[in-house]
CSV table of C-alpha atoms in Angstrom, one decimal:
chain,number,residue,atom,x,y,z
A,28,UNK,CA,0.2,-0.1,0.0
A,29,UNK,CA,1.7,3.2,-1.1
A,30,UNK,CA,0.7,7.3,-1.0
A,31,UNK,CA,-1.1,6.7,-4.4
A,32,UNK,CA,-4.3,4.9,-2.5
A,33,UNK,CA,-6.8,6.0,-0.4
A,34,UNK,CA,-6.8,3.4,2.0
A,35,UNK,CA,-2.7,4.4,2.6
A,36,UNK,CA,-4.0,7.8,3.6
A,37,UNK,CA,-7.1,6.5,6.0
A,38,UNK,CA,-4.7,4.6,7.4
A,39,UNK,CA,-2.2,7.3,8.0
A,40,UNK,CA,-5.0,9.8,9.6
A,41,UNK,CA,-6.3,6.6,11.9
A,42,UNK,CA,-3.1,6.2,13.2
A,43,UNK,CA,-1.6,10.3,13.5
A,44,UNK,CA,-0.9,11.6,17.2
A,45,UNK,CA,-1.9,15.5,16.5
A,46,UNK,CA,-0.2,17.9,18.7
A,47,UNK,CA,-2.8,20.6,19.8
A,48,UNK,CA,-1.2,22.9,22.3
A,49,UNK,CA,0.4,26.4,21.6
A,50,UNK,CA,4.2,26.6,21.1
A,51,UNK,CA,6.0,29.5,23.6
A,52,UNK,CA,9.6,29.9,23.9
A,53,UNK,CA,10.6,26.6,22.6
A,54,UNK,CA,8.2,24.7,24.0
A,55,UNK,CA,4.5,23.0,24.2
A,56,UNK,CA,1.9,23.8,26.6
A,57,UNK,CA,-1.3,24.6,27.5
A,58,UNK,CA,-3.4,27.7,27.1
A,59,UNK,CA,-3.1,29.8,30.3
A,60,UNK,CA,-6.5,29.8,31.1
A,61,UNK,CA,-7.1,25.9,30.6
A,62,UNK,CA,-9.2,26.4,27.5
A,63,UNK,CA,-9.5,24.4,24.2
A,64,UNK,CA,-11.8,24.4,21.0
A,65,UNK,CA,-12.9,21.7,18.8
A,66,UNK,CA,-11.2,20.9,15.9
A,67,UNK,CA,-13.0,19.0,13.1
A,68,UNK,CA,-12.6,17.3,9.7
A,69,UNK,CA,-14.6,19.0,7.4
A,70,UNK,CA,-14.9,16.2,5.1
A,71,UNK,CA,-15.3,13.3,7.9
A,72,UNK,CA,-17.3,15.7,9.7
A,73,UNK,CA,-15.9,14.0,13.0
A,74,UNK,CA,-13.8,15.8,15.9
A,75,UNK,CA,-9.7,15.8,14.8
A,76,UNK,CA,-8.6,17.2,18.6
A,77,UNK,CA,-9.1,19.6,21.1
A,78,UNK,CA,-7.2,22.8,20.5
A,79,UNK,CA,-5.7,24.9,23.2
A,80,UNK,CA,-7.4,28.2,23.0
A,81,UNK,CA,-4.8,31.0,22.6
A,82,UNK,CA,-5.9,34.4,24.9
A,83,UNK,CA,-4.3,37.7,25.7
A,84,UNK,CA,-2.2,36.2,28.7
A,85,UNK,CA,-0.5,33.4,26.1
A,86,UNK,CA,0.2,36.4,23.5
A,87,UNK,CA,1.7,38.3,26.5
A,88,UNK,CA,3.9,35.7,27.3
A,89,UNK,CA,4.7,34.9,23.8
A,90,UNK,CA,5.7,38.7,23.2
A,91,UNK,CA,7.4,38.4,25.9
A,92,UNK,CA,9.6,35.5,24.9
A,93,UNK,CA,9.9,37.2,21.3
A,94,UNK,CA,11.2,40.3,22.5
A,95,UNK,CA,13.7,38.9,25.0
A,96,UNK,CA,15.6,37.2,22.1
A,97,UNK,CA,15.1,39.7,19.9
A,98,UNK,CA,17.0,42.3,22.3
A,99,UNK,CA,19.5,39.7,23.6
A,100,UNK,CA,20.6,39.2,19.6
A,101,UNK,CA,20.6,35.4,19.5
A,102,UNK,CA,18.7,35.6,15.7
A,103,UNK,CA,18.5,39.2,15.3
A,104,UNK,CA,22.3,39.8,15.4
A,105,UNK,CA,22.9,36.4,14.2
A,106,UNK,CA,24.6,36.4,10.7
A,107,UNK,CA,22.6,36.3,7.5
A,108,UNK,CA,24.7,33.3,7.0
A,109,UNK,CA,23.7,31.7,9.9
A,110,UNK,CA,20.0,32.5,9.6
A,111,UNK,CA,20.2,30.7,6.2
A,112,UNK,CA,21.8,27.8,7.5
A,113,UNK,CA,19.2,27.3,9.9
A,114,UNK,CA,16.1,28.2,7.6
A,115,UNK,CA,17.2,26.1,5.1
A,116,UNK,CA,17.9,23.0,8.0
A,117,UNK,CA,14.0,23.8,8.7
A,118,UNK,CA,13.0,23.0,5.3
A,119,UNK,CA,14.9,20.1,5.0
A,120,UNK,CA,12.9,18.7,8.0
A,121,UNK,CA,9.7,20.2,6.3
A,122,UNK,CA,10.4,17.9,3.4
A,123,UNK,CA,11.4,14.8,5.3
A,124,UNK,CA,7.9,15.1,7.2
A,125,UNK,CA,6.0,16.2,4.0
A,126,UNK,CA,3.7,13.6,4.4
A,127,UNK,CA,2.8,14.8,7.9
A,128,UNK,CA,2.1,18.2,6.7
A,129,UNK,CA,0.2,17.5,3.8
A,130,UNK,CA,-2.1,14.9,5.8
A,131,UNK,CA,-2.6,17.6,8.5
A,132,UNK,CA,-3.7,20.6,5.8
A,133,UNK,CA,-5.8,17.9,4.5
A,134,UNK,CA,-7.5,16.7,7.6
A,135,UNK,CA,-7.9,20.4,8.9
A,136,UNK,CA,-9.0,22.0,5.5
A,137,UNK,CA,-11.0,19.5,3.4
A,138,UNK,CA,-8.5,20.6,0.3
A,139,UNK,CA,-7.3,17.0,-1.5
A,140,UNK,CA,-4.1,15.2,-0.6
A,141,UNK,CA,-3.1,15.5,-4.3
A,142,UNK,CA,-2.7,19.4,-3.7
A,143,UNK,CA,-1.6,19.4,0.1
A,144,UNK,CA,1.2,17.2,-1.3
A,145,UNK,CA,1.9,18.5,-4.9
A,146,UNK,CA,1.1,22.5,-3.9
A,147,UNK,CA,1.1,23.5,-0.6
A,148,UNK,CA,3.8,21.9,1.3
A,149,UNK,CA,6.1,22.2,-1.4
A,150,UNK,CA,5.6,25.7,-2.1
A,151,UNK,CA,5.7,26.3,1.7
A,152,UNK,CA,9.1,24.8,1.5
A,153,UNK,CA,10.4,26.8,-1.9
A,154,UNK,CA,9.4,29.9,0.1
A,155,UNK,CA,11.4,29.2,3.3
A,156,UNK,CA,14.3,28.0,0.6
A,157,UNK,CA,13.9,31.2,-1.5
A,158,UNK,CA,14.3,33.9,1.4
A,159,UNK,CA,17.2,31.6,3.2
A,160,UNK,CA,19.0,31.7,0.5
A,161,UNK,CA,18.1,35.5,-0.9
A,162,UNK,CA,19.1,37.1,2.8
A,163,UNK,CA,23.0,37.0,2.5
A,164,UNK,CA,22.8,38.4,-1.0
A,165,UNK,CA,20.7,41.9,-0.2
A,166,UNK,CA,23.3,44.5,0.3
A,167,UNK,CA,23.1,47.9,1.9
A,168,UNK,CA,23.9,51.0,0.4
A,169,UNK,CA,26.3,54.1,0.2
A,170,UNK,CA,24.4,57.6,-0.5
A,171,UNK,CA,26.0,59.7,-3.3
A,172,UNK,CA,26.8,62.4,-0.4
A,173,UNK,CA,29.7,65.1,-0.9
A,174,UNK,CA,32.8,64.4,0.0
A,175,UNK,CA,33.1,65.4,3.7
A,176,UNK,CA,30.4,62.9,4.3
A,177,UNK,CA,29.5,59.6,4.4
A,178,UNK,CA,26.0,58.0,4.6
A,179,UNK,CA,25.5,54.7,5.2
A,180,UNK,CA,21.7,53.8,4.3
A,181,UNK,CA,21.0,49.8,6.1
A,182,UNK,CA,17.9,47.6,6.7
A,183,UNK,CA,17.5,46.3,10.1
A,184,UNK,CA,14.9,43.8,11.5
A,185,UNK,CA,11.9,45.9,12.7
A,186,UNK,CA,11.5,43.7,16.0
A,187,UNK,CA,8.4,41.3,17.0
A,188,UNK,CA,6.1,40.5,14.3
A,189,UNK,CA,2.6,39.0,14.7
A,190,UNK,CA,1.6,37.0,11.7
A,191,UNK,CA,-1.9,36.5,11.3
A,192,UNK,CA,-2.8,34.2,8.8
A,193,UNK,CA,-6.1,32.4,7.0
A,194,UNK,CA,-7.4,28.8,6.5
A,195,UNK,CA,-7.7,28.5,2.7
A,196,UNK,CA,-3.6,27.8,2.4
A,197,UNK,CA,-2.5,27.3,6.3
A,198,UNK,CA,1.0,26.3,5.5
A,199,UNK,CA,1.4,27.9,2.6
A,200,UNK,CA,0.4,31.5,3.6
A,201,UNK,CA,2.0,31.1,7.0
A,202,UNK,CA,5.5,30.5,5.1
A,203,UNK,CA,5.4,33.8,2.6
A,204,UNK,CA,5.4,35.5,6.5
A,205,UNK,CA,7.7,33.6,8.1
A,206,UNK,CA,10.7,33.5,5.2
A,207,UNK,CA,11.2,37.2,5.3
A,208,UNK,CA,10.3,37.9,8.7
A,209,UNK,CA,12.6,35.4,10.0
A,210,UNK,CA,15.3,35.7,7.3
A,211,UNK,CA,15.7,39.4,8.4
A,212,UNK,CA,16.1,38.4,11.7
A,213,UNK,CA,13.0,39.4,13.5
A,214,UNK,CA,11.1,37.0,16.4
A,215,UNK,CA,7.6,36.1,15.5
A,216,UNK,CA,4.3,35.0,16.8
A,217,UNK,CA,2.4,32.9,14.4
A,218,UNK,CA,-1.4,33.4,14.8
A,219,UNK,CA,-3.2,30.4,12.6
A,220,UNK,CA,-7.1,30.3,11.7
A,221,UNK,CA,-9.1,28.2,14.5
A,222,UNK,CA,-10.0,26.5,11.5
A,223,UNK,CA,-6.9,25.4,10.2
A,224,UNK,CA,-4.0,25.5,12.9
A,225,UNK,CA,-2.4,21.7,13.2
A,226,UNK,CA,0.7,22.3,10.6
A,227,UNK,CA,1.3,25.5,11.9
A,228,UNK,CA,1.5,24.1,15.5
A,229,UNK,CA,3.8,21.3,13.7
A,230,UNK,CA,5.8,23.7,12.8
A,231,UNK,CA,6.9,24.5,16.0
A,232,UNK,CA,8.6,20.9,17.0
A,233,UNK,CA,10.6,21.3,13.5
A,234,UNK,CA,11.8,25.2,14.0
A,235,UNK,CA,13.7,24.0,17.4
A,236,UNK,CA,14.6,21.1,15.7
A,237,UNK,CA,16.6,22.9,12.9
A,238,UNK,CA,18.2,24.8,15.7
A,239,UNK,CA,15.9,28.3,15.7
A,240,UNK,CA,16.9,29.8,19.1
A,241,UNK,CA,13.7,29.8,21.9
A,242,UNK,CA,11.6,32.6,21.6
A,243,UNK,CA,12.4,33.2,17.7
A,244,UNK,CA,9.1,31.4,16.6
A,245,UNK,CA,6.1,31.2,18.8
A,246,UNK,CA,2.8,29.5,17.4
A,247,UNK,CA,-0.9,30.8,19.3
A,248,UNK,CA,-3.7,29.2,17.8
A,249,UNK,CA,-7.1,30.6,18.8
A,250,UNK,CA,-9.9,32.9,18.0
A,251,UNK,CA,-9.6,36.1,16.2
A,252,UNK,CA,-11.6,38.3,19.2
A,253,UNK,CA,-9.1,36.9,21.8
A,254,UNK,CA,-5.9,35.9,20.5
A,255,UNK,CA,-5.5,38.3,17.1
A,256,UNK,CA,-7.4,41.3,18.6
A,257,UNK,CA,-4.8,40.7,21.8
A,258,UNK,CA,-1.5,40.2,19.5
A,259,UNK,CA,-3.1,43.4,16.8
A,260,UNK,CA,-3.4,45.6,20.2
A,261,UNK,CA,-0.1,44.8,21.8
A,262,UNK,CA,2.5,47.7,22.3
A,263,UNK,CA,5.3,45.7,21.8
A,264,UNK,CA,4.5,44.3,19.0
A,265,UNK,CA,6.5,46.3,15.8
A,266,UNK,CA,4.5,45.1,12.9
A,267,UNK,CA,1.4,42.9,12.0
A,268,UNK,CA,1.1,41.0,8.5
A,269,UNK,CA,-2.2,39.6,7.2
A,270,UNK,CA,-3.8,37.3,5.0
A,271,UNK,CA,-7.6,37.2,5.3
A,272,UNK,CA,-10.8,39.2,4.4
A,273,UNK,CA,-11.1,43.0,4.0
A,274,UNK,CA,-13.2,43.5,7.0
A,275,UNK,CA,-10.7,42.1,9.2
A,276,UNK,CA,-7.8,43.6,7.4
A,277,UNK,CA,-10.0,47.2,8.2
A,278,UNK,CA,-10.3,46.1,12.0
A,279,UNK,CA,-6.4,45.7,12.3
A,280,UNK,CA,-5.6,49.1,11.0
A,281,UNK,CA,-7.8,50.5,13.6
A,282,UNK,CA,-6.2,48.4,16.4
A,283,UNK,CA,-2.8,49.5,15.0
A,284,UNK,CA,-3.9,53.0,15.6
A,285,UNK,CA,-5.3,52.9,18.8
A,286,UNK,CA,-1.6,50.8,20.4
A,287,UNK,CA,2.0,51.7,19.0
A,288,UNK,CA,1.1,52.6,15.2
A,289,UNK,CA,2.6,49.3,14.8
A,290,UNK,CA,3.0,48.7,10.9
A,291,UNK,CA,0.0,46.5,9.4
A,292,UNK,CA,0.9,44.8,6.2
A,293,UNK,CA,-2.5,43.3,4.5
A,294,UNK,CA,-3.5,41.1,1.9
A,295,UNK,CA,-7.4,41.3,1.6
A,296,UNK,CA,-10.3,40.2,-0.1
A,297,UNK,CA,-10.3,40.0,-3.6
A,298,UNK,CA,-13.2,39.9,-7.1
A,299,UNK,CA,-10.7,39.3,-9.7
A,300,UNK,CA,-11.5,39.6,-13.5
A,301,UNK,CA,-11.1,37.1,-15.9
A,302,UNK,CA,-11.1,39.0,-19.1
A,303,UNK,CA,-11.5,36.5,-22.4
A,304,UNK,CA,-11.6,39.0,-25.6
A,305,UNK,CA,-12.4,37.1,-28.8
A,306,UNK,CA,-8.9,37.1,-30.5
A,307,UNK,CA,-7.9,34.7,-27.3
A,308,UNK,CA,-5.0,32.8,-29.0
A,309,UNK,CA,-6.7,29.2,-27.8
A,310,UNK,CA,-10.2,29.2,-26.3
A,311,UNK,CA,-9.7,25.8,-24.9
A,312,UNK,CA,-6.8,26.7,-23.1
A,313,UNK,CA,-8.5,30.0,-22.0
A,314,UNK,CA,-11.6,27.8,-20.8
A,315,UNK,CA,-9.5,25.5,-18.8
A,316,UNK,CA,-7.3,28.3,-17.1
A,317,UNK,CA,-10.8,29.8,-16.6
A,318,UNK,CA,-12.3,26.7,-14.6
A,319,UNK,CA,-9.3,26.3,-12.7
A,320,UNK,CA,-9.0,30.0,-11.4
A,321,UNK,CA,-12.3,29.6,-10.0
A,322,UNK,CA,-12.7,26.0,-9.1
A,323,UNK,CA,-9.4,25.2,-7.5
A,324,UNK,CA,-9.2,24.6,-4.1
A,325,UNK,CA,-12.8,24.7,-4.1
A,326,UNK,CA,-13.0,28.4,-5.1
A,327,UNK,CA,-11.4,29.4,-1.7
A,328,UNK,CA,-8.9,31.5,-2.7
A,329,UNK,CA,-8.1,35.5,-2.3
A,330,UNK,CA,-7.2,35.8,-6.2
A,331,UNK,CA,-9.8,33.4,-7.9
A,332,UNK,CA,-11.1,34.3,-10.9
A,333,UNK,CA,-14.5,35.0,-9.7
A,334,UNK,CA,-15.3,37.0,-12.2
A,335,UNK,CA,-15.7,36.0,-15.8
A,336,UNK,CA,-15.8,38.3,-18.8
A,337,UNK,CA,-16.4,37.3,-22.2
A,338,UNK,CA,-16.3,39.0,-25.6
A,339,UNK,CA,-19.9,39.0,-26.3
A,340,UNK,CA,-19.2,37.6,-30.5
A,341,UNK,CA,-17.7,34.2,-28.6
A,342,UNK,CA,-19.3,33.7,-25.5
A,343,UNK,CA,-21.8,30.7,-26.3
A,344,UNK,CA,-18.6,28.9,-27.5
A,345,UNK,CA,-16.4,29.8,-24.6
A,346,UNK,CA,-19.3,28.6,-21.9
A,347,UNK,CA,-19.6,25.4,-24.0
A,348,UNK,CA,-15.6,24.7,-23.3
A,349,UNK,CA,-15.8,26.0,-19.5
A,350,UNK,CA,-18.8,23.6,-18.9
A,351,UNK,CA,-16.4,20.8,-20.2
A,352,UNK,CA,-13.5,21.8,-18.0
A,353,UNK,CA,-15.8,22.7,-15.4
A,354,UNK,CA,-16.8,18.6,-15.3
A,355,UNK,CA,-13.5,17.8,-14.3
A,356,UNK,CA,-14.1,18.9,-10.9
A,357,UNK,CA,-16.1,16.3,-9.1
A,358,UNK,CA,-16.4,16.6,-5.4
A,359,UNK,CA,-14.6,13.8,-3.2
A,360,UNK,CA,-13.2,12.2,-0.6
A,361,UNK,CA,-9.7,14.7,0.0
A,362,UNK,CA,-7.8,11.3,1.4
A,363,UNK,CA,-8.5,9.9,-1.8
A,364,UNK,CA,-5.4,11.0,-3.9
A,365,UNK,CA,-7.4,11.1,-7.2
A,366,UNK,CA,-9.8,13.9,-5.8
A,367,UNK,CA,-9.4,17.3,-7.5
A,368,UNK,CA,-12.0,19.1,-5.3
A,369,UNK,CA,-12.2,18.6,-1.7
A,370,UNK,CA,-14.9,20.1,0.6
A,371,UNK,CA,-15.2,24.0,2.0
A,372,UNK,CA,-13.8,24.3,5.1
A,373,UNK,CA,-17.0,23.6,7.6
A,374,UNK,CA,-20.7,23.5,6.9
A,375,UNK,CA,-21.2,27.3,7.8
A,376,UNK,CA,-19.2,28.4,4.6
A,377,UNK,CA,-20.9,26.0,2.7
A,378,UNK,CA,-24.2,27.4,3.6
A,379,UNK,CA,-23.0,30.6,2.9
A,380,UNK,CA,-22.1,30.5,-0.7
A,381,UNK,CA,-25.2,28.5,-1.7
A,382,UNK,CA,-27.0,31.6,-0.3
A,383,UNK,CA,-24.8,33.4,-2.8
A,384,UNK,CA,-26.0,31.2,-5.6
A,385,UNK,CA,-29.7,31.8,-4.2
A,386,UNK,CA,-28.9,35.8,-4.3
A,387,UNK,CA,-28.0,35.8,-7.7
A,388,UNK,CA,-30.7,33.8,-9.3
A,389,UNK,CA,-33.5,36.1,-7.4
A,390,UNK,CA,-31.3,39.0,-8.8
A,391,UNK,CA,-32.0,37.9,-12.3
A,392,UNK,CA,-28.8,36.0,-13.1
A,393,UNK,CA,-29.0,32.5,-14.7
A,394,UNK,CA,-28.0,29.1,-13.9
A,395,UNK,CA,-25.6,27.6,-16.2
A,396,UNK,CA,-24.0,25.1,-14.1
A,397,UNK,CA,-25.6,24.1,-10.6
A,398,UNK,CA,-22.9,22.9,-7.9
A,399,UNK,CA,-25.5,21.8,-5.4
A,400,UNK,CA,-26.2,18.7,-7.6
A,401,UNK,CA,-23.2,16.4,-7.2
A,402,UNK,CA,-22.5,12.6,-6.6
A,403,UNK,CA,-21.6,13.8,-2.9
A,404,UNK,CA,-24.7,16.4,-2.3
A,405,UNK,CA,-26.0,14.7,1.3
A,406,UNK,CA,-22.9,15.7,2.5
A,407,UNK,CA,-23.2,19.3,3.7
A,408,UNK,CA,-19.7,20.3,3.2
A,409,UNK,CA,-19.4,20.1,-0.8
A,410,UNK,CA,-20.2,22.0,-3.4
A,411,UNK,CA,-19.3,21.6,-6.5
A,412,UNK,CA,-18.6,24.1,-9.8
A,413,UNK,CA,-21.0,26.5,-10.4
A,414,UNK,CA,-21.2,29.0,-13.1
A,415,UNK,CA,-23.9,31.9,-13.1
A,416,UNK,CA,-24.5,34.3,-16.5
A,417,UNK,CA,-26.2,37.0,-17.4
A,418,UNK,CA,-24.7,38.8,-14.4
A,419,UNK,CA,-25.3,42.7,-13.9
A,420,UNK,CA,-21.8,44.4,-11.9
A,421,UNK,CA,-24.4,45.7,-9.7
A,422,UNK,CA,-25.3,42.2,-8.3
A,423,UNK,CA,-24.1,40.9,-5.4
A,424,UNK,CA,-22.0,38.1,-7.0
A,425,UNK,CA,-20.6,40.7,-9.0
A,426,UNK,CA,-19.8,42.8,-6.2
A,427,UNK,CA,-18.4,40.1,-2.9
A,428,UNK,CA,-16.2,38.0,-2.5
A,429,UNK,CA,-18.0,34.8,-2.1
A,430,UNK,CA,-14.9,32.7,-1.4
A,431,UNK,CA,-16.0,29.4,-2.9
A,432,UNK,CA,-16.8,27.5,-6.8
A,433,UNK,CA,-18.9,30.0,-7.8
A,434,UNK,CA,-18.4,32.2,-10.8
A,435,UNK,CA,-20.2,35.1,-12.4
A,436,UNK,CA,-20.3,35.7,-15.9
A,437,UNK,CA,-20.7,38.9,-17.7
A,438,UNK,CA,-20.4,39.8,-21.5
A,439,UNK,CA,-19.3,42.8,-23.1
A,440,UNK,CA,-18.2,44.8,-26.5
A,441,UNK,CA,-14.8,46.4,-26.6
A,442,UNK,CA,-11.8,46.9,-25.0
A,443,UNK,CA,-13.1,49.8,-23.1
A,444,UNK,CA,-16.1,48.0,-21.5
A,445,UNK,CA,-14.2,45.1,-20.4
A,446,UNK,CA,-12.0,47.6,-18.8
A,447,UNK,CA,-15.1,49.5,-17.2
A,448,UNK,CA,-16.1,46.4,-15.8
A,449,UNK,CA,-12.9,44.9,-14.7
A,450,UNK,CA,-12.4,48.1,-12.4
A,451,UNK,CA,-15.8,48.4,-11.2
A,452,UNK,CA,-14.5,46.9,-7.9
A,453,UNK,CA,-13.7,48.0,-4.5
A,454,UNK,CA,-11.3,45.0,-4.8
A,455,UNK,CA,-7.7,44.7,-6.5
A,456,UNK,CA,-5.9,41.8,-6.2
A,457,UNK,CA,-5.4,40.2,-10.0
A,458,UNK,CA,-6.6,40.8,-13.3
A,459,UNK,CA,-6.3,38.3,-16.6
A,460,UNK,CA,-6.5,39.2,-20.1
A,461,UNK,CA,-6.7,36.6,-22.7
A,462,UNK,CA,-5.4,38.0,-26.4
A,463,UNK,CA,-3.2,37.5,-29.3
A,464,UNK,CA,-3.0,41.3,-29.8
A,465,UNK,CA,0.5,42.3,-28.0
A,466,UNK,CA,-0.5,46.2,-27.7
A,467,UNK,CA,-4.1,45.3,-26.3
A,468,UNK,CA,-2.2,43.4,-23.7
A,469,UNK,CA,0.3,46.2,-22.6
A,470,UNK,CA,-2.9,48.6,-22.7
A,471,UNK,CA,-5.0,46.8,-20.8
A,472,UNK,CA,-2.1,45.6,-18.0
A,473,UNK,CA,-1.4,49.2,-17.4
A,474,UNK,CA,-5.0,50.7,-17.3
A,475,UNK,CA,-6.7,47.4,-14.7
A,476,UNK,CA,-6.1,48.6,-11.3
A,477,UNK,CA,-4.7,45.2,-10.1
A,478,UNK,CA,-1.7,43.9,-8.2
A,479,UNK,CA,-1.0,41.3,-10.5
A,480,UNK,CA,-2.2,41.3,-14.5
A,481,UNK,CA,-1.7,37.8,-16.2
A,482,UNK,CA,-1.6,37.6,-19.9
A,483,UNK,CA,-2.9,34.3,-21.3
A,484,UNK,CA,-2.8,32.5,-18.3
A,485,UNK,CA,-4.4,32.8,-14.8
A,486,UNK,CA,-2.4,33.1,-11.8
A,487,UNK,CA,0.9,31.8,-12.5
A,488,UNK,CA,3.9,33.1,-11.1
A,489,UNK,CA,6.6,31.9,-8.6
A,490,UNK,CA,8.4,33.6,-5.6
A,491,UNK,CA,10.1,36.0,-7.9
A,492,UNK,CA,7.3,38.3,-8.2
A,493,UNK,CA,5.5,40.5,-5.3
A,494,UNK,CA,1.9,39.0,-4.4
A,495,UNK,CA,-0.3,41.6,-3.3
A,496,UNK,CA,-3.5,44.5,-4.4
A,497,UNK,CA,-4.5,47.5,-5.2
A,498,UNK,CA,-7.7,49.2,-3.2
A,499,UNK,CA,-9.6,47.1,-0.6
A,500,UNK,CA,-7.1,44.0,-1.1
A,501,UNK,CA,-4.4,45.4,1.0
A,502,UNK,CA,-1.7,46.9,0.9
A,503,UNK,CA,2.3,45.3,1.0
A,504,UNK,CA,3.4,42.7,-0.8
A,505,UNK,CA,4.2,39.1,0.0
A,506,UNK,CA,6.8,37.4,-2.2
A,507,UNK,CA,9.6,38.8,-3.9
A,508,UNK,CA,12.6,40.9,-2.4
A,509,UNK,CA,9.8,43.5,-2.0
A,510,UNK,CA,8.6,41.7,1.2
A,511,UNK,CA,11.9,42.0,3.0
A,512,UNK,CA,10.9,45.5,3.1
A,513,UNK,CA,7.8,44.5,5.5
A,514,UNK,CA,9.8,43.8,7.9
A,515,UNK,CA,13.0,45.9,8.4
A,516,UNK,CA,13.5,49.6,9.5
A,517,UNK,CA,15.7,51.5,7.1
A,518,UNK,CA,18.6,53.2,9.4
A,519,UNK,CA,20.6,56.0,7.8
A,520,UNK,CA,24.1,56.5,9.5
A,521,UNK,CA,25.5,60.2,8.6
A,522,UNK,CA,29.2,60.7,8.6
A,523,UNK,CA,31.2,63.5,9.1
A,524,UNK,CA,34.7,63.5,7.7
A,525,UNK,CA,36.7,65.9,9.3
């Protein structure tokens, strides 16, 4: 029996010994107030474990440990090459334990084990390796002053960083924060979502084994209104980095202003437009990209191509191709390695997404593909690919971030209308343009108000490019060297030469 079979993963899941405690100052411990919360497997609808529920008392302990080690300099003043070696060791340990990490991710979120193994865990490892390798190759500057002065421009670690991450890609997005924050010498308190804390908790022991000094990485599972709020209001936290909803992102900015004006870097919601022109070079490829762009990870992707804008002359042809590729996403058991579409994060979220389908229909949209009808329709957590056509930009399905496998289709005539429809959103995370016309591709890319514009693909990219949005999709950037700026302070040292 090997990892290509359902029985293998079922056996691994049954034998799994789940760590469920907080990780503070290099050791696992129960919450200060002794509270726990129940964590469920959304696919099996069974209790996985009782997780320690972090509160403000635990945040205080973690921040204190993080500050102490930061000021002592064990990590913050270590040579970049030394930090690199430790982070590379952490990445190697993650690789050794990649099956456990993938299994925890799938049990926690309901995402297919195929994707946890292929995308989430390798992506997290690549991220840590990339920042480990980058940090001893980033130089300071000497300013072009007059001959009587020497001005040095350096970057220093910012201090104690609070990282609050969501449940859709728990380990991957945690590492998008941990990579640059740890590589630059900071101490971090990681607050995973209460819906998906297991891979983050597991990371604690690997970090200690890799040689990360105690207190440099602390992991506090808990609820936003308890642990998250305490972290955001803490006067000894120097920066917050967050991925999640726009509503929470706005609240974190308020908390920062109410406390110590800590730096706040936010990657928030999205409602990205995927624009298909009649001169698209390959309609079938575009339809395949559009399907994956909205149905991958059950549509629970901030940069999902949730709005499909199709030139009217090719709309019917394109929709037929899209239906064919949507059919590949059949909800199934996440532990089955052949499954490409798992469950949504929980029953409540599934009901919320289904409610949007009803809302769209009541506002005048047409149902082209109904994801409520699928082989597992009796299970409350599953929802299949759904396509709504005749969508007007005023409808809630075109404006709100649904965060599920629901595609809103709108037709357009001409470049200007496509641009107007695409930019008519409070979000600005991503956009895509499919066209043969190189000049049109450049014109559109320049005028689309989005942090990433994809031409003849949807959501391609790697660690070398920044990720983040315009408008209410947030500020700052994850990935690339630009993320290093967010976890450092810029210092000028001006020396008079006598």
